Tab-separated table of C-alpha atoms and ligand atoms in Angstrom:
chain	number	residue	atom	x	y	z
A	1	UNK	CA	95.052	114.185	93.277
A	2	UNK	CA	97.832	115.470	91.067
A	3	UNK	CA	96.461	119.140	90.508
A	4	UNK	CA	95.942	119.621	94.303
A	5	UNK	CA	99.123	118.096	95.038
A	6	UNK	CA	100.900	119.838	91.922
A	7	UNK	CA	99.135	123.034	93.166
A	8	UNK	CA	99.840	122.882	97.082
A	9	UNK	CA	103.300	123.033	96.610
A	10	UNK	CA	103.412	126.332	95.124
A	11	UNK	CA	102.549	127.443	98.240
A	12	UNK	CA	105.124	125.582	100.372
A	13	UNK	CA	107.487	126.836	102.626
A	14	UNK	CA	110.036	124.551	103.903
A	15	UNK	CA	111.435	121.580	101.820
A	16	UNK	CA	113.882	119.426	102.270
A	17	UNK	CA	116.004	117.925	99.164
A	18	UNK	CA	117.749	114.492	99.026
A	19	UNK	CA	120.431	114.046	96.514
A	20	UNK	CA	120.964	110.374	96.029
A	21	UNK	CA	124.760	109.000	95.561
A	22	UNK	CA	124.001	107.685	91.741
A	23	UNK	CA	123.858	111.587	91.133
A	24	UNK	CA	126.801	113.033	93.281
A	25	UNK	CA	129.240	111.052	91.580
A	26	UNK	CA	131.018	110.989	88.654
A	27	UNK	CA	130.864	107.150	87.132
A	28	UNK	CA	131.076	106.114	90.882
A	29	UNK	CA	133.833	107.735	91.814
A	30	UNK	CA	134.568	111.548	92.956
A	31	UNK	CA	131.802	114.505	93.027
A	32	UNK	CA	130.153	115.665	89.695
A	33	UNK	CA	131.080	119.117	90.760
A	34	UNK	CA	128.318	120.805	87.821
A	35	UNK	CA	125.633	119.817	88.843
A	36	UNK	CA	125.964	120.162	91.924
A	37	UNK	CA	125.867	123.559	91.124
A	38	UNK	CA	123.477	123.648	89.412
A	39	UNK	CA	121.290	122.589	92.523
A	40	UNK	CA	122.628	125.085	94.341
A	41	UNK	CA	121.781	127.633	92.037
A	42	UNK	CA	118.254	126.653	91.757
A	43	UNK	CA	118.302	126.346	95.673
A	44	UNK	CA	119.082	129.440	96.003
A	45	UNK	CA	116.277	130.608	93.254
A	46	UNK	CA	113.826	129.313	95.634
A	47	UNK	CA	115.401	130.700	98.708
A	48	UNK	CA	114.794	133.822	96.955
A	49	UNK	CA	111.023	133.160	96.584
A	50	UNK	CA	110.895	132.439	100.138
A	51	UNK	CA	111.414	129.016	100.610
A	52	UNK	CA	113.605	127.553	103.217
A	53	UNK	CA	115.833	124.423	101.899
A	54	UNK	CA	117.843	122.141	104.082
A	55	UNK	CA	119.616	119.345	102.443
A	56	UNK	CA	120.415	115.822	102.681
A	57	UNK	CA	122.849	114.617	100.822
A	58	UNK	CA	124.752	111.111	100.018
A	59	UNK	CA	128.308	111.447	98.558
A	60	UNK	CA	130.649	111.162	101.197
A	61	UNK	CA	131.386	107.271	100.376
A	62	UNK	CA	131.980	108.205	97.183
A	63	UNK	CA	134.263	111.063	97.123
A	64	UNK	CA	136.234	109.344	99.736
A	65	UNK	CA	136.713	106.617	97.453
A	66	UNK	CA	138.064	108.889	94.781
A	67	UNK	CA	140.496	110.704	97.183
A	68	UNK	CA	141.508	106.976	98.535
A	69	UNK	CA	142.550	105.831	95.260
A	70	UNK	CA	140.019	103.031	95.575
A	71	UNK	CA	138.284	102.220	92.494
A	72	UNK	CA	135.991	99.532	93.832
A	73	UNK	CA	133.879	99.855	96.379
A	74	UNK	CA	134.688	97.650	99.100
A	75	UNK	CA	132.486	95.443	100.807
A	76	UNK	CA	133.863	96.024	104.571
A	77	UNK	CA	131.700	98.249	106.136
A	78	UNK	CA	134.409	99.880	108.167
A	79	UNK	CA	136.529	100.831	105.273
A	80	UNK	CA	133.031	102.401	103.932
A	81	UNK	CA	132.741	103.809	106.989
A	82	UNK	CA	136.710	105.340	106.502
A	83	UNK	CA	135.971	106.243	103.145
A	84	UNK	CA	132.731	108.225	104.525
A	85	UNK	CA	134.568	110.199	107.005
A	86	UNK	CA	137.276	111.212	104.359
A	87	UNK	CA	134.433	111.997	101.569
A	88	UNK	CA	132.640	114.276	103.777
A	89	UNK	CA	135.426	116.671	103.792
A	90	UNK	CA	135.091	117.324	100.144
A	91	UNK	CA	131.410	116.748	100.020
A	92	UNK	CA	131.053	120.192	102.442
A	93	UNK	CA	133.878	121.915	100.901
A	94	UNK	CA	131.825	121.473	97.415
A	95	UNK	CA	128.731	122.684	99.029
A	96	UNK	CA	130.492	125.470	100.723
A	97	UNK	CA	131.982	126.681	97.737
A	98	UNK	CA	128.902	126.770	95.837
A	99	UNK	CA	126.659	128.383	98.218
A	100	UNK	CA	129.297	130.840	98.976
A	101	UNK	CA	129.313	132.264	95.409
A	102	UNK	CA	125.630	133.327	96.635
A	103	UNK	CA	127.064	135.215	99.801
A	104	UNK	CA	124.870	132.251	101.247
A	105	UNK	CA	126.177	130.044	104.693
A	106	UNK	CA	126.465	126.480	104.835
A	107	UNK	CA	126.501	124.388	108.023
A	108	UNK	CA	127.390	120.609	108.561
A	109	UNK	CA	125.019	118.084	110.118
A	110	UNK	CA	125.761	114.601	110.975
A	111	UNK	CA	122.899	112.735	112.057
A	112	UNK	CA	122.597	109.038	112.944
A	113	UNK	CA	118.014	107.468	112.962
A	114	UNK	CA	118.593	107.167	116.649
A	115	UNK	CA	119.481	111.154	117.376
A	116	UNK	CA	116.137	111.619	116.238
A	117	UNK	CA	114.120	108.686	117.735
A	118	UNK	CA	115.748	109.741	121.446
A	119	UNK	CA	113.430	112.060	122.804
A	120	UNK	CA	116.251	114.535	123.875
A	121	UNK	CA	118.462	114.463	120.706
A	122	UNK	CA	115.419	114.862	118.963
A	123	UNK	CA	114.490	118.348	120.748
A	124	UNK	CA	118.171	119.534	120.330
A	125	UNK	CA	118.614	118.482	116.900
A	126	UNK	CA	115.140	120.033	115.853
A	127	UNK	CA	116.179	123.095	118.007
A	128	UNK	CA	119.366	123.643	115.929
A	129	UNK	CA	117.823	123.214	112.912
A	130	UNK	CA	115.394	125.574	113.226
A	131	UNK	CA	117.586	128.198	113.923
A	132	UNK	CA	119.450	127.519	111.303
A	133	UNK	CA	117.009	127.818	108.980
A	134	UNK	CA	115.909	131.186	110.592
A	135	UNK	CA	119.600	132.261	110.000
A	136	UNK	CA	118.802	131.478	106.304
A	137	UNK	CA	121.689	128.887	106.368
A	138	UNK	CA	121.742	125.826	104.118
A	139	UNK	CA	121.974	122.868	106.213
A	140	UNK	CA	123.725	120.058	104.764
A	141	UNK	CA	122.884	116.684	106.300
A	142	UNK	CA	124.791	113.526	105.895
A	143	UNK	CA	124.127	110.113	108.208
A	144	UNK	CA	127.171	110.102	110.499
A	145	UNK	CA	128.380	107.266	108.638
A	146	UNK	CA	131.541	106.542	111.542
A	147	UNK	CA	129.019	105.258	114.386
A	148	UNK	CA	126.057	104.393	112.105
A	149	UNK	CA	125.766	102.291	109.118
A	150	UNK	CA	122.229	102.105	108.332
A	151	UNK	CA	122.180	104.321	105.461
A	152	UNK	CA	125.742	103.120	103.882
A	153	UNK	CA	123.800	99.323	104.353
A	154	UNK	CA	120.383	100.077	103.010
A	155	UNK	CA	119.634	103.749	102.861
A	156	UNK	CA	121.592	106.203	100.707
A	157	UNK	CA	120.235	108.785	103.062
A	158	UNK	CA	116.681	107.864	101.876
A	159	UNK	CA	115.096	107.176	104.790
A	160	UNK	CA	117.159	109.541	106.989
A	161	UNK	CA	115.731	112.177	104.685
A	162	UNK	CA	112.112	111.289	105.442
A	163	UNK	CA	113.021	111.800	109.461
A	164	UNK	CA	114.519	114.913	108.780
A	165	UNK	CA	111.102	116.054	106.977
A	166	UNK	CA	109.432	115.209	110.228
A	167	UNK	CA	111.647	116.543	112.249
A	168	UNK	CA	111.351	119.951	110.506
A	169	UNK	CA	108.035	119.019	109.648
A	170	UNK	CA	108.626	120.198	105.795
A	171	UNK	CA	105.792	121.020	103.269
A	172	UNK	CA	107.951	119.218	100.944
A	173	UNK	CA	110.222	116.456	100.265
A	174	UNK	CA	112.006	115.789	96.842
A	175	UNK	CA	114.376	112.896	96.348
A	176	UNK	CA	116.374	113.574	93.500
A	177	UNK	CA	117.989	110.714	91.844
A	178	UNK	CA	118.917	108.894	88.991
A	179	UNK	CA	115.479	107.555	87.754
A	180	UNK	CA	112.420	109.722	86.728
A	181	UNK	CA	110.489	108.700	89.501
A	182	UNK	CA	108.494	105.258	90.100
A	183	UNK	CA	107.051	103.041	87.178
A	184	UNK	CA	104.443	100.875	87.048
A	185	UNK	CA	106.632	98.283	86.036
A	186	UNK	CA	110.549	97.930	85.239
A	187	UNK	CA	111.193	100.484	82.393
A	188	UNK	CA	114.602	98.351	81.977
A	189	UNK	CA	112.588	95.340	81.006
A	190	UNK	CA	109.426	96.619	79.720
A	191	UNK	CA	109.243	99.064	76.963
A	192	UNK	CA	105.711	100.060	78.056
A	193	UNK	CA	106.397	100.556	81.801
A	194	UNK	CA	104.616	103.763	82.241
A	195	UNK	CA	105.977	106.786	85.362
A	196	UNK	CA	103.519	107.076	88.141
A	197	UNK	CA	102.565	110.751	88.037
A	198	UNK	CA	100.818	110.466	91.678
A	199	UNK	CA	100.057	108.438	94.454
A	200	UNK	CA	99.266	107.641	97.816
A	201	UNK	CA	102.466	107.943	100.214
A	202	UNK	CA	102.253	104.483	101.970
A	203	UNK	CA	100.032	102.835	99.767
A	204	UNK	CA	101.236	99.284	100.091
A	205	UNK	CA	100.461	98.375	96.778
A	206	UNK	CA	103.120	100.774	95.400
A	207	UNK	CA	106.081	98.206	96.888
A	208	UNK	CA	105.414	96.116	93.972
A	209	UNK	CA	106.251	98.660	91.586
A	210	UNK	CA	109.360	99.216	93.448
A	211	UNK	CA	111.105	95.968	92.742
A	212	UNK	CA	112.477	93.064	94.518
A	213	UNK	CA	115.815	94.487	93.530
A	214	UNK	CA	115.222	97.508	96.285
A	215	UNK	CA	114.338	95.458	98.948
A	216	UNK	CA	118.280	94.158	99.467
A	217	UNK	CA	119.964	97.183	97.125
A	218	UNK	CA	121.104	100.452	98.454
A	219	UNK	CA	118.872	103.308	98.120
A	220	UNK	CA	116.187	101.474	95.324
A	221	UNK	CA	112.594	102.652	94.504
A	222	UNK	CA	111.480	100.949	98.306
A	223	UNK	CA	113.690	102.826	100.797
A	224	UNK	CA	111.978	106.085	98.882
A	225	UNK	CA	108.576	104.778	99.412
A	226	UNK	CA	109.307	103.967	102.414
A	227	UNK	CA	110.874	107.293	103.225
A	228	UNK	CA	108.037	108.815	101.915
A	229	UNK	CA	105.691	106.811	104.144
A	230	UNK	CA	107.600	108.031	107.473
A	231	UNK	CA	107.787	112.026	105.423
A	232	UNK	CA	103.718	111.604	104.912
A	233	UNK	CA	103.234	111.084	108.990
A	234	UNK	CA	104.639	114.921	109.334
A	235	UNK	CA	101.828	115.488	106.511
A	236	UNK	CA	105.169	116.063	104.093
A	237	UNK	CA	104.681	115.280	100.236
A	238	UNK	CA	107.036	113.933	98.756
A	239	UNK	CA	108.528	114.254	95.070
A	240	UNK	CA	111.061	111.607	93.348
A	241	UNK	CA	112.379	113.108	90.514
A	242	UNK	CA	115.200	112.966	88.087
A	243	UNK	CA	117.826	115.377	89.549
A	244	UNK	CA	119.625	115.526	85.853
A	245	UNK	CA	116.137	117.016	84.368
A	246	UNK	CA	117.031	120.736	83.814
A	247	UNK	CA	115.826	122.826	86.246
A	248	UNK	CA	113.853	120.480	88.373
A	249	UNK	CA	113.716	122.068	91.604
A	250	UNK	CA	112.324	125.073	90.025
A	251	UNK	CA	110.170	123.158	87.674
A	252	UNK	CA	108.356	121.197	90.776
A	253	UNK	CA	108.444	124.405	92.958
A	254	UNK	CA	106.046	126.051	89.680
A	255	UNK	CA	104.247	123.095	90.073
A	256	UNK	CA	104.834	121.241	86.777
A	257	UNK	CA	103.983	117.550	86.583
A	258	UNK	CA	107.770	116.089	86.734
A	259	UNK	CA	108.709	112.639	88.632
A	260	UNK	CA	106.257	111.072	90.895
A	261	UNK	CA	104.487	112.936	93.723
A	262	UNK	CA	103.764	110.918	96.736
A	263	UNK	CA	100.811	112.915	98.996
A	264	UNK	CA	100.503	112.675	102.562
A	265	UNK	CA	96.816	111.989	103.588
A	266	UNK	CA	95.501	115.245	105.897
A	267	UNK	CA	96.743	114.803	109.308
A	268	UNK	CA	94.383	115.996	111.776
A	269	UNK	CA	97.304	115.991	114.518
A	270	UNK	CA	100.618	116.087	113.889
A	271	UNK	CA	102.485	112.993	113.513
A	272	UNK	CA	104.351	114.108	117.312
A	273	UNK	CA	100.959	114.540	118.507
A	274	UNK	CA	99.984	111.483	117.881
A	275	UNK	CA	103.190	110.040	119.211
A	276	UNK	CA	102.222	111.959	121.868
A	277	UNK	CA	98.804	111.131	122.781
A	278	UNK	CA	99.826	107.490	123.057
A	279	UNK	CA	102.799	107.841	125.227
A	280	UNK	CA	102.386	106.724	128.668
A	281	UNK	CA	105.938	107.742	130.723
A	282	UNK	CA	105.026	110.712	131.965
A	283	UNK	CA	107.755	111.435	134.158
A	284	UNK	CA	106.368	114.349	136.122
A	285	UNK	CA	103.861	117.262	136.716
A	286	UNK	CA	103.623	120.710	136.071
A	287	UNK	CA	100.806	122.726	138.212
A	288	UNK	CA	100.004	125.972	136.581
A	289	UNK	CA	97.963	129.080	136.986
A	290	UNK	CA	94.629	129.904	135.417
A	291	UNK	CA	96.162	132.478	133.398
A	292	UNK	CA	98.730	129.567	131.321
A	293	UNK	CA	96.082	127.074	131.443
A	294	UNK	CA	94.028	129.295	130.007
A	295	UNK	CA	96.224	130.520	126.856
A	296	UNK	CA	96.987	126.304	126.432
A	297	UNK	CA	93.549	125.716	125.832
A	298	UNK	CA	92.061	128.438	124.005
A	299	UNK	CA	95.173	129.726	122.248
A	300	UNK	CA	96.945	126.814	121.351
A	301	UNK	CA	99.903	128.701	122.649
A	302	UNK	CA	103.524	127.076	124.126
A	303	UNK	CA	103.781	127.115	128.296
A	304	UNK	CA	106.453	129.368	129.524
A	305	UNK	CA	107.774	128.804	133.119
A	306	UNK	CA	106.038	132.052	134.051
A	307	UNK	CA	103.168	130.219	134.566
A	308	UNK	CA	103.922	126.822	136.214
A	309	UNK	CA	103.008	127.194	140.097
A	310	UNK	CA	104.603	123.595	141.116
A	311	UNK	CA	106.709	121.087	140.098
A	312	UNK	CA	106.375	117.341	140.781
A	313	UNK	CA	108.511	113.983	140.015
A	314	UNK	CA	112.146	113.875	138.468
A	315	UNK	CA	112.316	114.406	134.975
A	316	UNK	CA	115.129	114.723	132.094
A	317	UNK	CA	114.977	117.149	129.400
A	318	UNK	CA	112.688	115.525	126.508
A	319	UNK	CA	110.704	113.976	128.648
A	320	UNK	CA	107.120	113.456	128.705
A	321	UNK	CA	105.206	116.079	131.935
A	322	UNK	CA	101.188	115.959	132.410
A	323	UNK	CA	100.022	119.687	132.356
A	324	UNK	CA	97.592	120.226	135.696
A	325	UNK	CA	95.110	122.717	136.053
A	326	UNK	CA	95.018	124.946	139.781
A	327	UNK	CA	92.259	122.194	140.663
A	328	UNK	CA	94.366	119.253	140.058
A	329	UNK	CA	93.196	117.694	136.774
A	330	UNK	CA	95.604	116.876	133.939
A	331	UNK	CA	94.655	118.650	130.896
A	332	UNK	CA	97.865	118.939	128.366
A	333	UNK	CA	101.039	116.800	128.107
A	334	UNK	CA	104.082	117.675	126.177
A	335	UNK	CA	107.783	117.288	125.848
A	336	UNK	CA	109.633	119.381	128.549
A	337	UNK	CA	112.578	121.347	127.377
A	338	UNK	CA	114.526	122.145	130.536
A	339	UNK	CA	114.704	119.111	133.673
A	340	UNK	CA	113.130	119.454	136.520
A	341	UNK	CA	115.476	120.509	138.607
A	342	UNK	CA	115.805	123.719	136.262
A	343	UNK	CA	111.870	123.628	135.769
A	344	UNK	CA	111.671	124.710	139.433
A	345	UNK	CA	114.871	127.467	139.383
A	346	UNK	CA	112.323	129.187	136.430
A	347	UNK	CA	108.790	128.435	137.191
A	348	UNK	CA	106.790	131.312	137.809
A	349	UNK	CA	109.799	133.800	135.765
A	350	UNK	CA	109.481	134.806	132.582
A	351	UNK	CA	111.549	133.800	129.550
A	352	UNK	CA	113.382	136.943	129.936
A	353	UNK	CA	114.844	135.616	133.160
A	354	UNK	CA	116.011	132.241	132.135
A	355	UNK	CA	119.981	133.368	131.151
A	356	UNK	CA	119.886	135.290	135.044
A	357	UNK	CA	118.730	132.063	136.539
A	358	UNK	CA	120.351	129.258	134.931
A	359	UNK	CA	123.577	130.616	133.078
A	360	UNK	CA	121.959	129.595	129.758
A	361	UNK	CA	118.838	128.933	127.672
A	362	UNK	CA	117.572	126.032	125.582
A	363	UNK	CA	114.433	127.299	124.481
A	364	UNK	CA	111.864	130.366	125.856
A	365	UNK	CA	109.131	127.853	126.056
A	366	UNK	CA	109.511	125.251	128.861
A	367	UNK	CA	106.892	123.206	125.941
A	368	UNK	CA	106.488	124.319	122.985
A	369	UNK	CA	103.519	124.365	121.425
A	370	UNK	CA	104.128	121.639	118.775
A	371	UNK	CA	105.201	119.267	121.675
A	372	UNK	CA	101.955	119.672	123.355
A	373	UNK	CA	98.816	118.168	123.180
A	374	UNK	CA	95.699	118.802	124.930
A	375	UNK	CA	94.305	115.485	126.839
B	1	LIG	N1	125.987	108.394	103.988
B	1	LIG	C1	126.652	107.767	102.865
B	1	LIG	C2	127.377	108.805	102.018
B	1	LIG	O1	127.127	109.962	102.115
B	1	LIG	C3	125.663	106.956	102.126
B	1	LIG	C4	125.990	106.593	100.702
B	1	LIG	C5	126.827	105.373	100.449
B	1	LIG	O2	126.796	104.413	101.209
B	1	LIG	O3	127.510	105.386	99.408
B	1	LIG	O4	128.277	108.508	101.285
């Protein structure tokens, strides 16, 4: 498993990187400014080779900390939550900085689990980030720690970084933190705990590797597995790995056996697919032309409003709309990008014509492609 794993991600395109708290700060307290330029660096080696990065990082608590003058951390979650919004400043100015040095553009995210569960968050948030990455800007995601407080409670950003793999559906994810990766046992208390070098992602079995200490803590060996359990469902590997280890990024991008890879089984459909197939709230109907139908079927193409003939029911952006042939039998579903309202300004226009029409565009698919399945 660990040679096909080791060798697949040589050729992957799109990762995203987690860099855990334990390794953004200094003792606890403030940014440790060197090395995390040193990740940037080796980001932007593997930009270079063609591989598109976006970033999640942890820190925010921390550095806000530092610039608070607090040298504990506090147990109120609000004043974690003060701390965050304060940290974050300095957090992005850091990566800014860095990634500037390499003529390369940064941009701010602030995401909260729920802007990616809702169905229309989801499509704007994965919208953004896409184009983003097609600008060949570093995205720099932190949980918006001032409304949420999952990952300042439990997380440290682990598990929002296995949504954000599925959102971009990355080859990769590596979570860089302060261990090598996952031991059989606890190398603190046993001398012969041996690393993991591969496994399963989800493989219940590995939770008992990952300590009790985990379950309660902040970011321990179980909100990784578990992040990559939800990063696998994308069909996204994932990689724990000491982010001190020189060159690691580089090192797991040549394929060398460093940390603990976690492999996603083969997913026939996507994980959205799948999510797909089982949903039942279809909110409305699209009738289209032989021609769209057609190109759905055979070319596994997007539908674009060009060829959508009717429009039937009331439906939001996000929402789920059955796909009907010219002889009135569903055959596709997918997530709808524009409401119906503007479904029925654009049907039968092409993409071209969407600005004219509506004053704007979301996307030039009404569904795309990866938001459709075929019934
Ligand atoms: N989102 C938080 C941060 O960036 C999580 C880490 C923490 O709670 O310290 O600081």
């Amino acid at each position: 498993m660990t040679e096909n794993s080791r060798n697949k991600i040589r050729s992957s395109r799109c990762w995203v990187v987690k860099i855990g708290s334990a390794l953004l700060t200094n003792e606890g307290c403030g940014l440790n400014r060197e090395s995390i330029e040193r990740w940037i660096a080796q980001i932007m080696l593997l930009k270079g080779r063609g591989i598109d990065i976006v970033l999640v990082s942890s820190g925010a608590v921390a550095e806000g900390l530092t610039r608070l003058g607090m040298r504990r951390r506090p147990q109120a979650i609000h004043e974690l939550q003060a701390a965050a919004a304060v940290g974050q400043m300095g957090l992005i100015q850091t990566y800014e900085t860095g990634f500037q040095k390499y003529g390369a553009h940064t941009a701010q995210i602030l995401l909260t689990h729920e802007d990616i569960s809702d169905r229309k968050r989801y499509l704007n948030a994965r919208s953004t980030l896409r184009t983003l990455v097609d600008l060949k800007v570093v995205p720099v995601i932190n949980e918006n720690d001032t409304v949420a407080t999952e990952e300042i409670r439990f997380g440290d950003n682990d598990s929002l970084a296995g949504l954000v793999a599925n959102l971009i559906e990355a080859d990769l994810l590596v979570i860089l933190t302060d261990q090598p990766g996952l031991y059989d046992s606890d190398p603190g208390r046993n001398a012969k705990a041996k690393l993991i070098h591969a496994a399963r992602a989800g493989d219940p079995a590995l939770e008992d590797f990952a300590g009790q200490a985990g379950a309660l803590g902040r970011g321990g060996m179980l909100t990784k597995l578990r992040a990559a359990s939800t990063a696998a469902k994308s069909g996204t590997d994932t990689i724990i790995a000491h982010g001190l280890e020189e060159n690691v990024l580089v090192r797991i991008a040549d394929g060398e056996i460093i940390g603990t890879i976690l492999s996603a089984a083969e997913v026939p459909i996507t994980a959205r697919k799948q999510w797909l197939a089982g949903h039942n709230h279809v909110r409305g109907s699209v009738r289209l032309d032989q021609g769209a139908v057609r190109v759905l079927r055979e070319q596994g193409k997007s539908l674009l409003a060009v060829g959508v003939t009717a429009v039937e029911g009331s439906f939001k952006r996000g929402e789920i709309v059955g796909c009907f042939d010219p002889e009135g039998k569903e055959f596709a579903r997918g997530l709808v990008n524009y409401n119906s309202y503007e479904t029925r300004r654009i049907m039968g226009h092409g993409s071209d014509q969407i600005a004219a029409l509506l004053g704007y565009v979301a996307e030039p698919e009404l569904i795309h492609r990866d938001n459709l399945i075929l019934l």
